[in-house]
Amino acid sequence: MQVTSTATTEPAIAQPAPVRRLMSLDALRGFDMFWIAGGEEIFHVLAKTTGWAWAALLAEQFTHVEWDGFRAYDCIFPLFLFMAGVSTPFAVGSRLERGVSKSELARKVITRGLILVALGIIYNNGLFTKPISDMRFPSVLARIGLAGMFAQLIYLYFPNPKAQYIWFAGLLLGYWAVMKLIPVPGCGAGVLTLDCSLAGYIDRSVLPGRLYLKVHDPEGLFSTIPAIGTALLGIFSGQLLRSQGPVAQPNQKTLWLMLGGVGCLILGYSWGWIFPVNKNLWTSSFVLVAGGWSVLMLALFYWIIDVRKVSGWAFFFTVIGMNSILIYIAGEFIDFEYAAKFFFEGLLSFFSEPVRAVGSVLAFLAVKWAFLYFMYKKKVFLRV
C-alpha cells in the first residue's frame, strides 16, 4: 500500500493503473462510496423527522434485510467488488499486452489481496493489540481482497473466456451443492439459517477470534468462494467494454450489458426459489441478483458518461471514486463529524429541527467530500 502524488491525469486508485480509465467506472465507484460514506443517512433522517411516506420507503431500501431477501442497500458492497473486476481487463490486461509476465502480475495481485486483508483487520480492530479472542478477522476489505485476488488469478491463468465462464458456473453451482448437501452437526443438510448454515459452521470451526454475528460472519471465509463469482461478473463486463471485436460500438456494448444484467436478474430471482437470495450467506442466487443490478448500473453510467459524453454532473462522484479506499478507512482516524459541527453547527442552529437534522448529514458529507477534493487537487491518491 502506498499514497502517491502524481502529476499524471490518469492516477490509479485501489487497483493497478490502467492505460485507459473509464470515466463512468470512477463515477460509479464514487456513487457507490457516497452511500457507504454516509449518504443513506439523508433518507433515514428525513423519514424520522418528517414521517413522509416516500422517505420511509427509501429509508427502508437503505437498510439490509435481516436474512433472506434483497434491498437496494444489499447491492452496495457487491457493486464495489464487481467494479474491482471491471477494472481488471483494463489494468491487468493492458500490462499483459505490454509483455509483463504472468508471474510478476500474479505476485502483485496476491500482494494487493493480502494488503487489503491486513487493512481490514486494522479497520476492525484498530492499531492497538487485542487478544486474538476479541479480534474480528473477516471484513469487507478482506472479501474484496481475497475474492478480487482469486478472480484476477483466474483471469491471468485462464485467458479463454469459455474457461472463465466454466469457473464462474462451477463456483456458483459448487457452492449451491455443498451448502445444500453437506450436513452440519446437530442441524442436518441444507439448513440455511443463521445457526445452522454450512458457511457459518465452517467459519466457526476454522476462523480465530470472534464472528460479527457470534455464530456467523457475513464476510466469512467460506462464503468468499461465491464472491469470486461477483468479481468475475465484473471481469466479464470489463472485457466487453475493452473489446475491439464484433461488438465494438459503444451503443452495442451498452445493449449487451443491459441484456446481460436482465439475464442475471431473471436467473438469480428464479434460482432464489430453491436457493434463497441471501447476502449474509452470499448465495449463488444473490451473486446473480446483485450482479444483475450492478451490470445495469454500469450500463447506465457508461452510456450516459462515456457514450453520450454527459459527464459534468459526475465530477462530484468521480472525486469520491478516485480515492475510494482512502475515504472508507479515513473515518476510523479522522473525526469528520467534529469538523462538520465546527463549521456548520452555528449556521444550522437558525433552522427548524428537520432542517437541522438533514443539514447535519449534508454538512458531514460536505466535509468528507472537501477532504477528498483537496486530495484530488493535490493529486494524492491511496494505491493498493
Coordinates of C-alpha atoms in Angstrom, one line a residue:
M1 CA 0.0 0.0 0.0
Q2 CA 1.2 3.5 -0.7
V3 CA 0.0 7.0 -1.0
T4 CA 1.1 8.6 -4.3
S5 CA 1.3 12.1 -5.5
T6 CA 1.3 12.2 -9.3
A7 CA 1.2 14.8 -12.0
T8 CA -0.4 12.4 -14.5
T9 CA -4.1 12.8 -15.4
E10 CA -4.8 9.1 -15.1
P11 CA -4.0 8.1 -11.5
A12 CA -4.6 4.6 -10.3
I13 CA -6.8 4.2 -7.3
A14 CA -7.1 0.9 -5.3
Q15 CA -6.0 -1.2 -8.3
P16 CA -3.1 -1.3 -10.8
A17 CA -3.1 1.7 -13.1
P18 CA -4.9 1.0 -16.4
V19 CA -3.8 2.6 -19.6
R20 CA -7.2 4.0 -20.3
R21 CA -9.6 4.8 -17.5
L22 CA -13.4 4.7 -17.9
M23 CA -14.8 7.9 -16.5
S24 CA -18.0 6.0 -15.9
L25 CA -16.3 3.5 -13.7
D26 CA -14.7 6.1 -11.4
A27 CA -18.1 7.9 -11.2
L28 CA -20.0 4.7 -10.4
R29 CA -17.4 3.8 -7.8
G30 CA -17.9 7.2 -6.3
F31 CA -21.7 6.9 -6.4
D32 CA -21.3 3.6 -4.5
M33 CA -19.0 5.0 -1.9
F34 CA -21.2 8.0 -1.4
W35 CA -23.8 5.7 0.3
I36 CA -21.1 3.8 2.2
A37 CA -19.7 7.1 3.4
G38 CA -23.0 8.2 5.0
G39 CA -25.3 9.3 2.1
E40 CA -28.0 6.8 3.2
E41 CA -28.5 8.8 6.4
I42 CA -30.2 11.5 4.4
F43 CA -33.3 9.3 3.9
H44 CA -33.2 7.9 7.5
V45 CA -33.2 11.4 8.9
L46 CA -35.9 12.6 6.6
A47 CA -38.1 9.6 7.4
K48 CA -37.6 10.1 11.2
T49 CA -38.1 13.9 11.3
T50 CA -40.9 14.3 8.7
G51 CA -42.8 11.0 8.5
W52 CA -43.1 11.3 4.8
A53 CA -44.1 8.0 3.2
W54 CA -41.7 8.3 0.3
A55 CA -38.8 9.0 2.7
A56 CA -39.7 6.0 4.8
L57 CA -39.8 3.8 1.7
L58 CA -36.4 4.9 0.6
A59 CA -35.0 4.6 4.2
E60 CA -36.1 1.0 4.2
Q61 CA -34.4 0.4 1.0
F62 CA -31.2 1.7 2.6
T63 CA -31.2 -1.0 5.3
H64 CA -30.1 -4.6 4.9
V65 CA -32.6 -7.4 5.0
E66 CA -32.3 -9.4 8.2
W67 CA -31.7 -12.7 6.4
D68 CA -33.4 -13.8 3.1
G69 CA -34.4 -11.2 0.5
F70 CA -32.8 -8.2 -1.2
R71 CA -32.9 -4.4 -0.9
A72 CA -31.0 -1.7 -2.7
Y73 CA -28.5 -1.4 0.2
D74 CA -27.6 -5.1 -0.2
C75 CA -26.1 -4.2 -3.6
I76 CA -23.7 -1.6 -2.2
F77 CA -20.9 -4.0 -1.2
P78 CA -21.1 -6.4 -4.1
L79 CA -21.2 -3.5 -6.5
F80 CA -17.8 -2.4 -5.2
L81 CA -16.4 -5.9 -5.6
F82 CA -18.0 -6.1 -9.1
M83 CA -16.2 -2.8 -10.1
A84 CA -12.9 -4.2 -8.9
G85 CA -13.5 -6.9 -11.5
V86 CA -14.5 -4.4 -14.2
S87 CA -11.1 -2.7 -13.9
T88 CA -9.1 -5.9 -14.3
P89 CA -9.1 -6.2 -18.1
F90 CA -8.0 -2.5 -18.3
A91 CA -5.4 -2.8 -15.6
V92 CA -4.0 -6.4 -15.7
G93 CA -4.9 -7.0 -19.4
S94 CA -3.0 -3.9 -20.6
R95 CA 0.1 -4.9 -18.7
L96 CA -0.1 -8.4 -20.2
E97 CA -0.2 -6.9 -23.7
R98 CA 2.9 -4.8 -22.8
G99 CA 4.8 -8.0 -22.1
V100 CA 4.7 -8.1 -18.3
S101 CA 5.0 -11.7 -17.2
K102 CA 2.1 -13.5 -15.6
S103 CA 4.2 -14.5 -12.6
E104 CA 5.1 -10.8 -11.9
L105 CA 1.4 -9.8 -12.2
A106 CA 0.3 -12.7 -10.0
R107 CA 2.7 -11.6 -7.3
K108 CA 1.3 -8.1 -7.4
V109 CA -2.3 -9.4 -7.4
I110 CA -1.6 -11.6 -4.4
T111 CA 0.3 -8.9 -2.6
R112 CA -2.6 -6.5 -3.1
G113 CA -5.1 -9.0 -1.9
L114 CA -3.1 -9.7 1.3
I115 CA -2.7 -6.0 2.0
L116 CA -6.4 -5.5 1.8
V117 CA -6.9 -8.3 4.3
A118 CA -4.4 -6.6 6.6
L119 CA -6.2 -3.3 6.2
G120 CA -9.4 -5.0 7.0
I121 CA -8.0 -6.4 10.3
I122 CA -6.7 -2.9 11.2
Y123 CA -10.1 -1.3 10.3
N124 CA -12.0 -3.8 12.5
N125 CA -9.6 -3.9 15.5
G126 CA -7.6 -0.7 15.4
L127 CA -3.8 -0.3 15.6
F128 CA -3.5 -1.4 19.2
T129 CA -3.0 -5.1 20.0
K130 CA -6.1 -7.0 21.3
P131 CA -6.3 -10.6 22.5
I132 CA -6.9 -12.8 19.4
S133 CA -10.2 -14.0 21.0
D134 CA -11.5 -10.4 20.8
M135 CA -10.4 -9.7 17.3
R136 CA -12.6 -9.9 14.2
F137 CA -10.6 -11.1 11.2
P138 CA -13.2 -11.2 8.4
S139 CA -14.0 -7.8 6.8
V140 CA -15.3 -6.0 3.8
L141 CA -11.8 -5.2 2.7
A142 CA -10.7 -8.8 3.2
R143 CA -13.5 -10.0 1.0
I144 CA -12.7 -7.5 -1.7
G145 CA -9.0 -8.5 -1.4
L146 CA -9.5 -12.3 -1.5
A147 CA -12.4 -12.5 -3.9
G148 CA -10.8 -10.0 -6.3
M149 CA -7.4 -11.7 -6.0
F150 CA -8.7 -15.2 -7.0
A151 CA -10.8 -13.7 -9.8
Q152 CA -7.8 -11.9 -11.2
L153 CA -5.7 -15.1 -11.0
I154 CA -8.4 -16.9 -12.9
Y155 CA -8.3 -14.1 -15.5
L156 CA -4.5 -14.4 -15.7
Y157 CA -4.1 -18.1 -16.0
F158 CA -7.4 -18.9 -17.8
P159 CA -7.5 -16.2 -20.5
N160 CA -10.0 -18.1 -22.7
P161 CA -13.4 -16.6 -21.9
K162 CA -15.1 -20.0 -22.1
A163 CA -12.8 -21.3 -19.3
Q164 CA -13.6 -18.2 -17.2
Y165 CA -17.4 -18.9 -17.7
I166 CA -16.8 -22.5 -16.6
W167 CA -15.1 -21.2 -13.4
F168 CA -18.0 -18.9 -12.8
A169 CA -20.6 -21.6 -13.2
G170 CA -18.6 -24.1 -11.3
L171 CA -18.2 -21.7 -8.3
L172 CA -21.9 -20.9 -8.1
L173 CA -23.1 -24.5 -8.7
G174 CA -20.5 -26.0 -6.4
Y175 CA -21.4 -23.6 -3.6
W176 CA -25.0 -24.4 -4.0
A177 CA -24.3 -28.2 -3.9
V178 CA -22.2 -28.1 -0.8
M179 CA -24.5 -25.8 1.1
K180 CA -27.5 -28.0 0.3
L181 CA -25.9 -31.5 0.5
I182 CA -23.3 -31.5 3.3
P183 CA -24.8 -32.0 6.7
V184 CA -23.9 -29.7 9.6
P185 CA -23.6 -31.5 13.0
G186 CA -26.7 -31.1 15.0
C187 CA -28.6 -29.5 12.1
G188 CA -28.5 -31.7 9.1
A189 CA -28.0 -30.9 5.5
G190 CA -29.4 -28.0 3.5
V191 CA -30.4 -25.8 6.5
L192 CA -29.7 -22.2 5.6
T193 CA -30.4 -20.5 8.9
L194 CA -28.2 -18.2 11.0
D195 CA -27.3 -21.0 13.4
C196 CA -27.1 -24.0 11.1
S197 CA -25.7 -23.0 7.7
L198 CA -22.6 -24.8 6.5
A199 CA -20.8 -21.5 5.9
G200 CA -21.3 -20.4 9.5
Y201 CA -20.3 -23.8 10.8
I202 CA -17.0 -23.8 8.8
D203 CA -16.2 -20.2 9.8
R204 CA -16.8 -21.1 13.5
S205 CA -14.5 -24.1 13.1
V206 CA -11.6 -22.5 11.3
L207 CA -11.5 -18.8 12.0
P208 CA -9.8 -17.4 15.1
G209 CA -11.3 -14.6 17.1
R210 CA -14.9 -13.5 17.0
L211 CA -17.5 -13.5 14.3
Y212 CA -19.7 -10.5 13.6
L213 CA -23.0 -12.3 14.4
K214 CA -21.3 -14.5 17.0
V215 CA -22.3 -17.8 15.2
H216 CA -21.9 -16.4 11.7
D217 CA -20.0 -13.7 9.8
P218 CA -21.4 -12.1 6.6
E219 CA -17.8 -11.6 5.4
G220 CA -16.7 -15.1 6.5
L221 CA -14.1 -17.2 4.8
F222 CA -16.3 -19.9 3.2
S223 CA -18.8 -17.5 1.6
T224 CA -15.9 -15.8 -0.1
I225 CA -16.0 -18.6 -2.6
P226 CA -19.1 -17.4 -4.4
A227 CA -18.0 -13.8 -4.0
I228 CA -15.3 -14.7 -6.5
G229 CA -18.2 -15.0 -9.0
T230 CA -19.2 -11.4 -8.2
A231 CA -15.7 -10.2 -9.2
L232 CA -15.8 -12.5 -12.3
L233 CA -19.0 -10.9 -13.4
G234 CA -17.1 -7.6 -13.3
I235 CA -14.3 -9.0 -15.3
F236 CA -16.8 -10.3 -18.0
S237 CA -18.2 -6.7 -18.2
G238 CA -14.8 -5.1 -18.4
Q239 CA -13.7 -7.5 -21.2
L240 CA -16.8 -6.5 -23.1
L241 CA -16.1 -2.8 -22.6
R242 CA -12.5 -3.2 -23.6
S243 CA -13.2 -5.4 -26.6
Q244 CA -12.3 -4.4 -30.1
G245 CA -14.1 -7.3 -31.9
P246 CA -17.5 -7.6 -33.5
V247 CA -19.2 -5.9 -30.6
A248 CA -17.0 -2.8 -30.7
Q249 CA -19.6 0.0 -31.0
P250 CA -20.3 1.7 -27.6
N251 CA -24.1 1.5 -28.1
Q252 CA -23.8 -2.2 -28.8
K253 CA -21.7 -2.7 -25.7
T254 CA -24.4 -0.9 -23.7
L255 CA -27.1 -3.1 -25.1
W256 CA -25.1 -6.3 -24.3
L257 CA -24.6 -5.1 -20.8
M258 CA -28.3 -4.4 -20.4
L259 CA -29.2 -7.8 -21.7
G260 CA -26.6 -9.5 -19.5
G261 CA -27.9 -7.6 -16.4
V262 CA -31.5 -8.6 -17.1
G263 CA -30.5 -12.2 -17.8
C264 CA -28.7 -12.3 -14.4
L265 CA -31.7 -10.9 -12.6
I266 CA -34.1 -13.4 -14.2
L267 CA -31.8 -16.4 -13.4
G268 CA -31.0 -15.1 -9.9
Y269 CA -34.6 -14.5 -8.8
S270 CA -35.6 -17.8 -10.3
W271 CA -32.8 -19.7 -8.5
G272 CA -33.9 -17.9 -5.4
W273 CA -36.9 -20.1 -5.1
I274 CA -34.7 -23.1 -4.2
F275 CA -31.5 -21.3 -3.0
P276 CA -32.7 -18.1 -1.4
V277 CA -31.2 -14.7 -2.2
N278 CA -29.2 -14.0 0.9
K279 CA -26.4 -11.5 1.3
N280 CA -25.2 -13.0 4.7
L281 CA -24.5 -16.3 3.0
W282 CA -23.6 -14.7 -0.3
T283 CA -25.7 -17.4 -2.0
S284 CA -25.3 -18.1 -5.7
S285 CA -28.7 -16.5 -6.4
F286 CA -27.5 -13.4 -4.5
V287 CA -24.4 -13.3 -6.8
L288 CA -26.7 -13.2 -9.8
V289 CA -29.2 -10.7 -8.4
A290 CA -26.7 -8.3 -7.1
G291 CA -24.6 -8.8 -10.2
G292 CA -27.5 -8.1 -12.4
W293 CA -28.3 -4.8 -10.8
S294 CA -24.5 -4.0 -10.8
V295 CA -24.3 -4.7 -14.6
L296 CA -27.3 -2.5 -15.2
M297 CA -25.9 0.4 -13.2
L298 CA -22.6 0.1 -15.1
A299 CA -24.5 0.1 -18.4
L300 CA -26.4 3.3 -17.4
F301 CA -23.3 5.2 -16.2
Y302 CA -21.3 4.0 -19.2
W303 CA -24.0 5.1 -21.7
I304 CA -24.5 8.5 -20.1
I305 CA -20.9 9.4 -19.4
D306 CA -18.7 7.5 -21.9
V307 CA -21.2 7.2 -24.8
R308 CA -23.3 10.3 -24.6
K309 CA -20.5 12.3 -23.1
V310 CA -22.8 13.9 -20.5
S311 CA -20.2 13.9 -17.7
G312 CA -20.2 17.2 -15.9
W313 CA -22.7 16.0 -13.2
A314 CA -20.4 13.0 -12.5
F315 CA -17.5 15.1 -11.2
F316 CA -18.9 15.1 -7.6
F317 CA -18.8 11.2 -7.6
T318 CA -15.5 11.0 -9.5
V319 CA -13.7 12.8 -6.8
I320 CA -15.0 10.2 -4.3
G321 CA -14.4 7.3 -6.6
M322 CA -10.7 8.1 -7.3
N323 CA -9.9 7.8 -3.5
S324 CA -12.5 5.2 -2.5
I325 CA -10.3 3.1 -0.2
L326 CA -9.0 6.2 1.5
I327 CA -12.4 7.5 2.4
Y328 CA -13.5 4.1 3.5
I329 CA -10.8 3.8 6.2
A330 CA -10.2 7.5 6.9
G331 CA -13.3 7.7 9.2
E332 CA -11.5 5.5 11.6
F333 CA -8.8 8.0 12.1
I334 CA -10.3 11.4 11.2
D335 CA -13.2 12.9 13.1
F336 CA -15.3 14.3 10.2
E337 CA -18.3 14.7 12.5
Y338 CA -16.4 17.1 14.7
A339 CA -15.2 19.1 11.7
A340 CA -18.8 19.3 10.4
K341 CA -20.1 20.6 13.7
F342 CA -17.2 23.2 13.9
F343 CA -18.0 24.7 10.5
F344 CA -21.8 24.3 10.3
E345 CA -23.4 24.0 13.7
G346 CA -23.8 27.7 14.2
L347 CA -25.4 28.2 10.8
L348 CA -27.8 25.2 11.3
S349 CA -29.0 26.5 14.7
F350 CA -31.2 29.1 12.9
F351 CA -33.4 26.4 11.3
S352 CA -36.1 24.0 12.4
E353 CA -35.4 20.5 13.7
P354 CA -36.0 18.7 10.4
V355 CA -33.7 21.1 8.5
R356 CA -31.0 20.9 11.2
A357 CA -31.1 17.1 11.1
V358 CA -30.8 16.8 7.4
G359 CA -28.3 19.7 7.3
S360 CA -26.1 17.9 9.8
V361 CA -25.9 14.9 7.5
L362 CA -25.2 17.1 4.5
A363 CA -22.5 19.0 6.4
F364 CA -20.9 15.7 7.4
L365 CA -20.8 14.6 3.8
A366 CA -19.6 18.0 2.6
V367 CA -16.6 17.9 4.9
K368 CA -15.7 14.4 3.7
W369 CA -16.0 15.5 0.1
A370 CA -13.9 18.6 0.7
F371 CA -11.2 16.4 2.2
L372 CA -11.3 14.2 -0.9
Y373 CA -11.4 17.2 -3.3
F374 CA -8.3 18.6 -1.5
M375 CA -6.5 15.2 -2.1
Y376 CA -7.8 15.2 -5.7
K377 CA -6.4 18.7 -6.4
K378 CA -3.1 17.8 -4.9
K379 CA -3.1 14.6 -6.9
V380 CA -2.7 12.4 -3.8
F381 CA -4.3 9.0 -4.0
L382 CA -4.2 5.9 -1.9
R383 CA -3.0 3.0 -4.0
V384 CA -3.1 -0.7 -3.0

